[in-house]
mmCIF file of C-alpha atoms in Angstrom:
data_model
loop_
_atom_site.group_PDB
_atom_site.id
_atom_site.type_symbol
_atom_site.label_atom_id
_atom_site.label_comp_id
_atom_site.label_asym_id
_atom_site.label_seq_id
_atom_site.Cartn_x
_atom_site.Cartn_y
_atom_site.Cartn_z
ATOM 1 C CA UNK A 1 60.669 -113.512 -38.574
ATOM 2 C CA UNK A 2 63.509 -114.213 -41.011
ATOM 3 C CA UNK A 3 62.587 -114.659 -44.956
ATOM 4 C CA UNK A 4 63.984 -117.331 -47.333
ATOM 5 C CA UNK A 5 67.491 -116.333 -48.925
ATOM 6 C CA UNK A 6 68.106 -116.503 -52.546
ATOM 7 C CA UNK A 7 71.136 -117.867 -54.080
ATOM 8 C CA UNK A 8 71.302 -115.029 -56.229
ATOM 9 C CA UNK A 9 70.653 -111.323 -56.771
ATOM 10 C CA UNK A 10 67.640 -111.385 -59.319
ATOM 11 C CA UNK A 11 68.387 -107.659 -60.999
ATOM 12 C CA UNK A 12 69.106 -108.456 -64.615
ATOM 13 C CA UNK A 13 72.575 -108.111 -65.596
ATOM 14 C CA UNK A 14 73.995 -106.722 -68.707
ATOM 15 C CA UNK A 15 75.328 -110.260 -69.505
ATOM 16 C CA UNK A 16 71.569 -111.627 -69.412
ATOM 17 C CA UNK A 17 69.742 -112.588 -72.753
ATOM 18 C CA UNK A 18 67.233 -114.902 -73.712
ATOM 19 C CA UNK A 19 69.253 -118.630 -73.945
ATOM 20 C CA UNK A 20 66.980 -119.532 -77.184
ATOM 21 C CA UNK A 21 64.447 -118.589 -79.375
ATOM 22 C CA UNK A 22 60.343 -118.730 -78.218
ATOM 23 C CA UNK A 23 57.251 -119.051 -80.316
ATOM 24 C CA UNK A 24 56.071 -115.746 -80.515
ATOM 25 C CA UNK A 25 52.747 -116.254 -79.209
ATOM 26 C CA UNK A 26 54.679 -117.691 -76.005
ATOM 27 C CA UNK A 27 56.574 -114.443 -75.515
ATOM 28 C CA UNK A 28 53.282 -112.112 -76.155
ATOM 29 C CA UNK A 29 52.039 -114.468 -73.064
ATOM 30 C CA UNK A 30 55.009 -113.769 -71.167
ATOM 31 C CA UNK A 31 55.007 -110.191 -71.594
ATOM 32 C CA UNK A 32 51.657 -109.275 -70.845
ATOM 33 C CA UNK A 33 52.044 -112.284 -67.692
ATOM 34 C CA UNK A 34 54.493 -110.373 -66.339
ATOM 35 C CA UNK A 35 53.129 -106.831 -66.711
ATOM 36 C CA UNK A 36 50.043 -108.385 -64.666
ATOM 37 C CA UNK A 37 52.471 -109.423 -61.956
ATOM 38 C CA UNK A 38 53.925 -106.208 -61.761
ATOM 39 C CA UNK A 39 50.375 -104.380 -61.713
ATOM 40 C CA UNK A 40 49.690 -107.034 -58.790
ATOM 41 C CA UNK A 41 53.015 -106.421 -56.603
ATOM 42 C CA UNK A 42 52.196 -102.720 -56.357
ATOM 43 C CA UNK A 43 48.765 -103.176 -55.247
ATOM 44 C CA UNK A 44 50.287 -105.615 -52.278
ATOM 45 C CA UNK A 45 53.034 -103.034 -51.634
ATOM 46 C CA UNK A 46 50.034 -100.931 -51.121
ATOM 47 C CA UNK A 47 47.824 -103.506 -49.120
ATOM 48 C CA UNK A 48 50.818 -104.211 -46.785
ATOM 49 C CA UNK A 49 51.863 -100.446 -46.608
ATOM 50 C CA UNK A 50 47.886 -99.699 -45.482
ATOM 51 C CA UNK A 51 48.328 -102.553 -42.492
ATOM 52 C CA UNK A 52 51.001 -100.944 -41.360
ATOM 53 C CA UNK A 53 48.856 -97.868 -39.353
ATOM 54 C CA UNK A 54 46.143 -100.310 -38.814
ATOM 55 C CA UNK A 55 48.772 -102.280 -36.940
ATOM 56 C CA UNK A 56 50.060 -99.330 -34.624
ATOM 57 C CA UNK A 57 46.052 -98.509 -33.381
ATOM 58 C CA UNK A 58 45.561 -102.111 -32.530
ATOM 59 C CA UNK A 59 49.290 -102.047 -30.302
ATOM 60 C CA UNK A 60 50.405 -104.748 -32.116
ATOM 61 C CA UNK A 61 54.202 -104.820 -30.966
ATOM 62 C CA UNK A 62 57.432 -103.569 -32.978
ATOM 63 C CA UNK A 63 58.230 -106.745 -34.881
ATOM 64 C CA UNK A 64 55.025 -106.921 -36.105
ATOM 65 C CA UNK A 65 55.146 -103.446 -37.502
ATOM 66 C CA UNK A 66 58.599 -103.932 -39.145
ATOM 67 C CA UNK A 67 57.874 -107.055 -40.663
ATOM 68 C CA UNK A 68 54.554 -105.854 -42.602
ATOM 69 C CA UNK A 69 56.859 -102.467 -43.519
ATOM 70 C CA UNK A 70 59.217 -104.854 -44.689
ATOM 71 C CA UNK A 71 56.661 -106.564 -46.850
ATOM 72 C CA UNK A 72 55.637 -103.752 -48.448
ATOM 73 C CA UNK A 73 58.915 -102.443 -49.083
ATOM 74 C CA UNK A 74 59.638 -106.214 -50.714
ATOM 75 C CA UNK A 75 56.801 -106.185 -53.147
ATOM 76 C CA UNK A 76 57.953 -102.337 -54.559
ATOM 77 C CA UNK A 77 61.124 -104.146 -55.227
ATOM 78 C CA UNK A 78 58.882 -107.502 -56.536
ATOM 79 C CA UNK A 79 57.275 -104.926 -59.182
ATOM 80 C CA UNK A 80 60.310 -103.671 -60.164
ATOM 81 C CA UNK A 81 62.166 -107.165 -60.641
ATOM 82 C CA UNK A 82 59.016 -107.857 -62.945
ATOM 83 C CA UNK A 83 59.283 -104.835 -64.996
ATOM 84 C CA UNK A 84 62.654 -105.932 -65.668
ATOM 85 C CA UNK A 85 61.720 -108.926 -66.845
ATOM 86 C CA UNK A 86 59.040 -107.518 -69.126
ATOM 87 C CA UNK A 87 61.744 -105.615 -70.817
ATOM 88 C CA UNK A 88 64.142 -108.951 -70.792
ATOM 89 C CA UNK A 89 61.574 -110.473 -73.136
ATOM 90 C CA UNK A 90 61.335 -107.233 -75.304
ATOM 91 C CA UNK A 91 57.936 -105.351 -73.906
ATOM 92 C CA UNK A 92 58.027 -101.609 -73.483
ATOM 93 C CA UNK A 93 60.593 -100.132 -71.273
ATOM 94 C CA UNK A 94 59.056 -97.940 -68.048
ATOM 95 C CA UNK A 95 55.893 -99.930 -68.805
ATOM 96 C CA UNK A 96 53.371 -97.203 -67.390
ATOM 97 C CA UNK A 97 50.714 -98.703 -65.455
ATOM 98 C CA UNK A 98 47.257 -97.285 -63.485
ATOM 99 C CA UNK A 99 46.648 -98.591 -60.722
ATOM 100 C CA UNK A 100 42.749 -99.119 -59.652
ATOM 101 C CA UNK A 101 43.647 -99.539 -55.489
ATOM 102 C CA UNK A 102 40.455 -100.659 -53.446
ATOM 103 C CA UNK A 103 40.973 -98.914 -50.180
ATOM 104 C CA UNK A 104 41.961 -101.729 -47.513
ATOM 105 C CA UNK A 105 38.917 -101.803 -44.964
ATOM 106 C CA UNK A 106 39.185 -100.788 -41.213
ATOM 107 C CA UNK A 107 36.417 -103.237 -39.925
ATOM 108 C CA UNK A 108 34.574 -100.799 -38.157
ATOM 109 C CA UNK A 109 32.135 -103.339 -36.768
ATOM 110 C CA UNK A 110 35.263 -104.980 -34.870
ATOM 111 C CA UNK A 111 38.181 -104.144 -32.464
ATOM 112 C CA UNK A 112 40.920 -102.396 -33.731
ATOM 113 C CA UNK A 113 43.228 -105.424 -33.004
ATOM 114 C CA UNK A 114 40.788 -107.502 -34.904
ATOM 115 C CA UNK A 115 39.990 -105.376 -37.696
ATOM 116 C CA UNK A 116 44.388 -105.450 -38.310
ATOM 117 C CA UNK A 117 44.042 -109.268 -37.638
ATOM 118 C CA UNK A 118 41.350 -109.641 -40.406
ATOM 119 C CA UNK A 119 43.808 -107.955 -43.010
ATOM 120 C CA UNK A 120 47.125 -109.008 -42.222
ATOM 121 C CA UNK A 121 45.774 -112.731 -42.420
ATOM 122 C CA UNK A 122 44.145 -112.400 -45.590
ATOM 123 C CA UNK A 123 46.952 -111.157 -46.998
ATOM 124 C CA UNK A 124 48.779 -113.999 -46.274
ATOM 125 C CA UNK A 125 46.375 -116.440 -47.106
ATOM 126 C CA UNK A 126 46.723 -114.968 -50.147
ATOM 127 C CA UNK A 127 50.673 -115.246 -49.833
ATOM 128 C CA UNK A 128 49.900 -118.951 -48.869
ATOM 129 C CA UNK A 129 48.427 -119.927 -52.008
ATOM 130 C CA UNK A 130 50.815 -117.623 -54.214
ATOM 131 C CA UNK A 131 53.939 -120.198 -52.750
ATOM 132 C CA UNK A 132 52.434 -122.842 -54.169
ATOM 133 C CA UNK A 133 51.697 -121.226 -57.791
ATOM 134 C CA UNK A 134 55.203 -120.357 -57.474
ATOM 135 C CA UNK A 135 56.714 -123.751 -56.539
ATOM 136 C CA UNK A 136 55.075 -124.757 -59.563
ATOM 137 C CA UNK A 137 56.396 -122.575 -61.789
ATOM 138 C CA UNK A 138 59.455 -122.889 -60.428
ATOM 139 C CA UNK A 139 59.589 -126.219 -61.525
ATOM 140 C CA UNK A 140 58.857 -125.770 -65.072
ATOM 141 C CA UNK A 141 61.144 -122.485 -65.653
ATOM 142 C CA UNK A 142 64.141 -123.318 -68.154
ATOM 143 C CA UNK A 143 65.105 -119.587 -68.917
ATOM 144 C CA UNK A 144 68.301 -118.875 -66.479
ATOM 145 C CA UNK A 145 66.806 -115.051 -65.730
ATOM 146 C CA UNK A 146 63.467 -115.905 -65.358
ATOM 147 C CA UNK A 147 64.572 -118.702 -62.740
ATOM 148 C CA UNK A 148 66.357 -116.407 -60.771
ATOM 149 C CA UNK A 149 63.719 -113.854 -60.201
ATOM 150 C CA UNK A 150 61.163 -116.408 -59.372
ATOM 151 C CA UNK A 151 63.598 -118.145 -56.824
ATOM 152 C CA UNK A 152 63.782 -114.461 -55.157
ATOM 153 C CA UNK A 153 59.567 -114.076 -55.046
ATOM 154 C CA UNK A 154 59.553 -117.471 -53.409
ATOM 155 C CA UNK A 155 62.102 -116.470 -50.686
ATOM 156 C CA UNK A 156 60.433 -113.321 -49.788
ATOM 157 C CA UNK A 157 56.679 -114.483 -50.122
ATOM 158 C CA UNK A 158 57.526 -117.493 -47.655
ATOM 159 C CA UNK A 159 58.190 -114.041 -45.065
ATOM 160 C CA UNK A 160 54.677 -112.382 -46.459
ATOM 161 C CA UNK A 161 52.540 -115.740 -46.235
ATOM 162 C CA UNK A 162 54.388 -116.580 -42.434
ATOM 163 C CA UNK A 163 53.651 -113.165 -40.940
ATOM 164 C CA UNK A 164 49.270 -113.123 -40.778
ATOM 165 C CA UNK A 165 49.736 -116.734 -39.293
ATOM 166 C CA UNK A 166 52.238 -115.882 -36.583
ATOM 167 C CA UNK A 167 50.244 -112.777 -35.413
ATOM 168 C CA UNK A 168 46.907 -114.665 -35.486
ATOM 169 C CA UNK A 169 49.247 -117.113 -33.339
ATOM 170 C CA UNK A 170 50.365 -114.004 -30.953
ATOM 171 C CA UNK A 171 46.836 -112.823 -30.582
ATOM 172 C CA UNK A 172 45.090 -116.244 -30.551
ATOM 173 C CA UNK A 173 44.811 -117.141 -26.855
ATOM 174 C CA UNK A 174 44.188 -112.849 -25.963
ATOM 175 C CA UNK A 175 41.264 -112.412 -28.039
ATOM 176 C CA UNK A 176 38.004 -112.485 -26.271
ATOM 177 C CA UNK A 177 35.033 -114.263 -27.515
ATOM 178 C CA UNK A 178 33.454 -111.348 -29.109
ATOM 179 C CA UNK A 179 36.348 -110.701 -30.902
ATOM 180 C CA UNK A 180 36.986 -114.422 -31.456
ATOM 181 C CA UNK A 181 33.355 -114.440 -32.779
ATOM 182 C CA UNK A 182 34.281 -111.409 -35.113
ATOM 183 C CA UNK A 183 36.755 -113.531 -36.851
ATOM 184 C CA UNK A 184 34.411 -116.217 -37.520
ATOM 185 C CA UNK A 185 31.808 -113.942 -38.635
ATOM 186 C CA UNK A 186 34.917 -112.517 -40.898
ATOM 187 C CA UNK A 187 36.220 -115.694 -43.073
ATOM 188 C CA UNK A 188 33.133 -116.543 -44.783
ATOM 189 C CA UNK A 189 33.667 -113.023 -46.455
ATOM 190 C CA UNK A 190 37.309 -113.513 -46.754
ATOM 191 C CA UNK A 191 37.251 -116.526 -48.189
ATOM 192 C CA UNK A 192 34.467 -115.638 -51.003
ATOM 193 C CA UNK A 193 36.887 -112.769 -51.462
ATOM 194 C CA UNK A 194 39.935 -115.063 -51.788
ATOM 195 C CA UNK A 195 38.861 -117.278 -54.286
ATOM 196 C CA UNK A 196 37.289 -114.332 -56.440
ATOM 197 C CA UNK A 197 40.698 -112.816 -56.540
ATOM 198 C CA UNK A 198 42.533 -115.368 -56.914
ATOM 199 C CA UNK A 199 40.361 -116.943 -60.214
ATOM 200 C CA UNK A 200 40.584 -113.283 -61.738
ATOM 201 C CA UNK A 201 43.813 -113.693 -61.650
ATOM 202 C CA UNK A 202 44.096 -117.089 -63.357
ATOM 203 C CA UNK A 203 41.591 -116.533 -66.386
ATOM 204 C CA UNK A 204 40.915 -119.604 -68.747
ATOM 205 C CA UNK A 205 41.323 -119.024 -72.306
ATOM 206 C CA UNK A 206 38.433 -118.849 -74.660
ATOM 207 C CA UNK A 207 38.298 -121.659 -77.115
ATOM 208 C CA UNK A 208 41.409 -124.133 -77.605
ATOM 209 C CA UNK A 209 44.880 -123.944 -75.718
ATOM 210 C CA UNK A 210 47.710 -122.816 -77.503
ATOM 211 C CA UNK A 211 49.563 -125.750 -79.317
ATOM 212 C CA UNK A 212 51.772 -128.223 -77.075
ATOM 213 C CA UNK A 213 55.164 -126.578 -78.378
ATOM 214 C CA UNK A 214 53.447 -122.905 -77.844
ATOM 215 C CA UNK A 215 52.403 -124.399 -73.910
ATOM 216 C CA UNK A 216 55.961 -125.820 -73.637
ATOM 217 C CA UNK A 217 57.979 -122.152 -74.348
ATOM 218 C CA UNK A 218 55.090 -120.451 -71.738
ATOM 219 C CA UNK A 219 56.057 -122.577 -69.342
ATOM 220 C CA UNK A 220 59.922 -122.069 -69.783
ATOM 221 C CA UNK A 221 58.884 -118.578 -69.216
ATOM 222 C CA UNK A 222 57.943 -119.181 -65.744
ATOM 223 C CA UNK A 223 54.292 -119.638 -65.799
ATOM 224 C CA UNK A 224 51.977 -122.747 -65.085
ATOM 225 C CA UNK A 225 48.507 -122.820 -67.373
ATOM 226 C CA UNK A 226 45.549 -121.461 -65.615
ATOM 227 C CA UNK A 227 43.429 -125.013 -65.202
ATOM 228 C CA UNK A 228 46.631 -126.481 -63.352
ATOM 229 C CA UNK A 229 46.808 -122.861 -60.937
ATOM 230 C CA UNK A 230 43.155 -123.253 -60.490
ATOM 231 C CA UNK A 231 43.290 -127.004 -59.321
ATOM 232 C CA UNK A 232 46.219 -125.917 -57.041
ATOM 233 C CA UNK A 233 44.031 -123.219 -55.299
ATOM 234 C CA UNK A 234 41.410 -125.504 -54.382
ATOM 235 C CA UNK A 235 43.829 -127.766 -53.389
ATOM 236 C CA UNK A 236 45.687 -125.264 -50.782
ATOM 237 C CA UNK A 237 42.481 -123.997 -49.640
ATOM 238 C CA UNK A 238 40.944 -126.993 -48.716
ATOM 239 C CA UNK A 239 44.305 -128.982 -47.648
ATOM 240 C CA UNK A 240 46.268 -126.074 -46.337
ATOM 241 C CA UNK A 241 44.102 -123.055 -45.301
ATOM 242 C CA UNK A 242 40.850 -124.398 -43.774
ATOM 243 C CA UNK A 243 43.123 -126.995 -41.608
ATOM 244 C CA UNK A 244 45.349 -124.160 -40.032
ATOM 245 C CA UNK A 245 42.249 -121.675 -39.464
ATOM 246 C CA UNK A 246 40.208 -124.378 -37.683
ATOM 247 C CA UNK A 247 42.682 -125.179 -35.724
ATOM 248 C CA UNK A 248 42.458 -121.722 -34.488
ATOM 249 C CA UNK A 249 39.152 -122.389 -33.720
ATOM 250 C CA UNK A 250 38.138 -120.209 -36.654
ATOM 251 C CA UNK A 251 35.552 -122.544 -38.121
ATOM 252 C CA UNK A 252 36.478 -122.175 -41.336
ATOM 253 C CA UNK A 253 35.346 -125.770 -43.099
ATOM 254 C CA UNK A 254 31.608 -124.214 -42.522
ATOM 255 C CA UNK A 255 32.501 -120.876 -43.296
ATOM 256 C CA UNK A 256 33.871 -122.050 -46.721
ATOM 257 C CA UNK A 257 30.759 -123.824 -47.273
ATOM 258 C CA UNK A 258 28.724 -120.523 -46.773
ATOM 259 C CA UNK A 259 31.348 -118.201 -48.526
ATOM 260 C CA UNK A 260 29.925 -115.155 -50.319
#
């Protein structure tokens, strides 16, 4: 499993500066944006890092193990690209952060090479959906810095959302139909779970949106607004998700239906 490449190295260089002035509501946005993307990158460095044991008690195989390692390692590196940026846009330096980490679950009500299954997949569901936020805002980015960085999230998240679908792939046809069953039984959870994540992380202002030329600078800043990010979540659950996990028989149309 081979990640995207970026053109180039996203650490900020002494040479980098903002190319023009923001509103400086925009830039308050950015900077506490960004601190909330570095808070998140830890806690998946920590999600992936927690897979990694589960991994070796269900057998999975070497490449398997690497790879999530390798995940982990990337979103360290992910939080400190962001921090960077926070700074870039004139936030505190060594931005201190605490870090609330829900212990990732060991299923005990499943297999070992289920309970691993359950958690490598979610995380890359929720990898799945993160490549499309990103696309967006890849799109809209104007700052030269900001576009960089971005481009490097979207190459290595294309290797974290890839790696839950390829071992549910490995295991697919060797799981027997209890654990098959457990799966089932597993994605209305995970997919009440997803979507309860995923709209924390994406909350909608109270009262009016900022002005058009306050929206405008936000976006140069590398973000989309939180009604477009929520429309694109339903949109790559219900277009992109449930069609890949039915097809592994995973019944996960219904299951979204009866999420919880």
């Amino acid at each position: 499993m081979h990640r995207g490449d970026a053109a180039e190295a996203p650490e900020r260089r002494e040479d980098d500066v903002l190319s023009r002035a923001y509103h400086p509501q925009a830039i308050a946005v950015a900077v506490n944006t960004w601190r909330g993307r570095m808070i998140h990158e830890h806690e998946s460095a920590a999600v992936f890092a927690a897979i990694v044991p589960q991994l070796m008690e269900a057998g999975a195989t070497i490449d398997f193990k690497t790879t999530v390692l390798r995940c982990a390692m990337d979103e360290f590196r992910h939080a400190a690209l962001c921090e960077e940026v926070v700074e870039f846009l004139g936030g505190p330096a060594g931005a201190e952060i605490e870090l609330e980490l829900e212990p990732v679950p060991w299923h005990d009500d499943c297999s070992p090479r289920v309970g691993a299954l359950r958690n490598l997949l979610f995380a890359s569901l929720t990898e799945t959906i993160s490549m499309g936020l990103l696309m967006e805002e890849r799109e809209r980015v104007q700052e030269p810095y900001i576009a960089r960085v971005l481009q490097q999230l979207a190459a290595d998240e294309s290797l974290h959302a890839r790696v839950g679908w390829t071992y549910l792939a490995a295991l697919h046809e060797e799981l027997t139909q209890v654990e098959r069953q457990a799966m089932r039984d597993y994605m209305p959870v995970a997919l009440g779970y997803l979507e309860k994540c995923l709209l924390e992380a994406m909350p909608l202002s109270p009262g009016n949106e900022p002005p058009l030329d306050v929206m405008a600078d936000i976006f140069a800043l590398g973000f989309s607004d939180s009604r477009k990010g929520r429309s694109l979540l339903y949109a790559s659950i219900e277009e992109v998700l449930l069609p890949r996990l039915d097809a592994f028989d995973l019944a996960a149309t219904d299951a979204w239906s009866k999420r919880r």
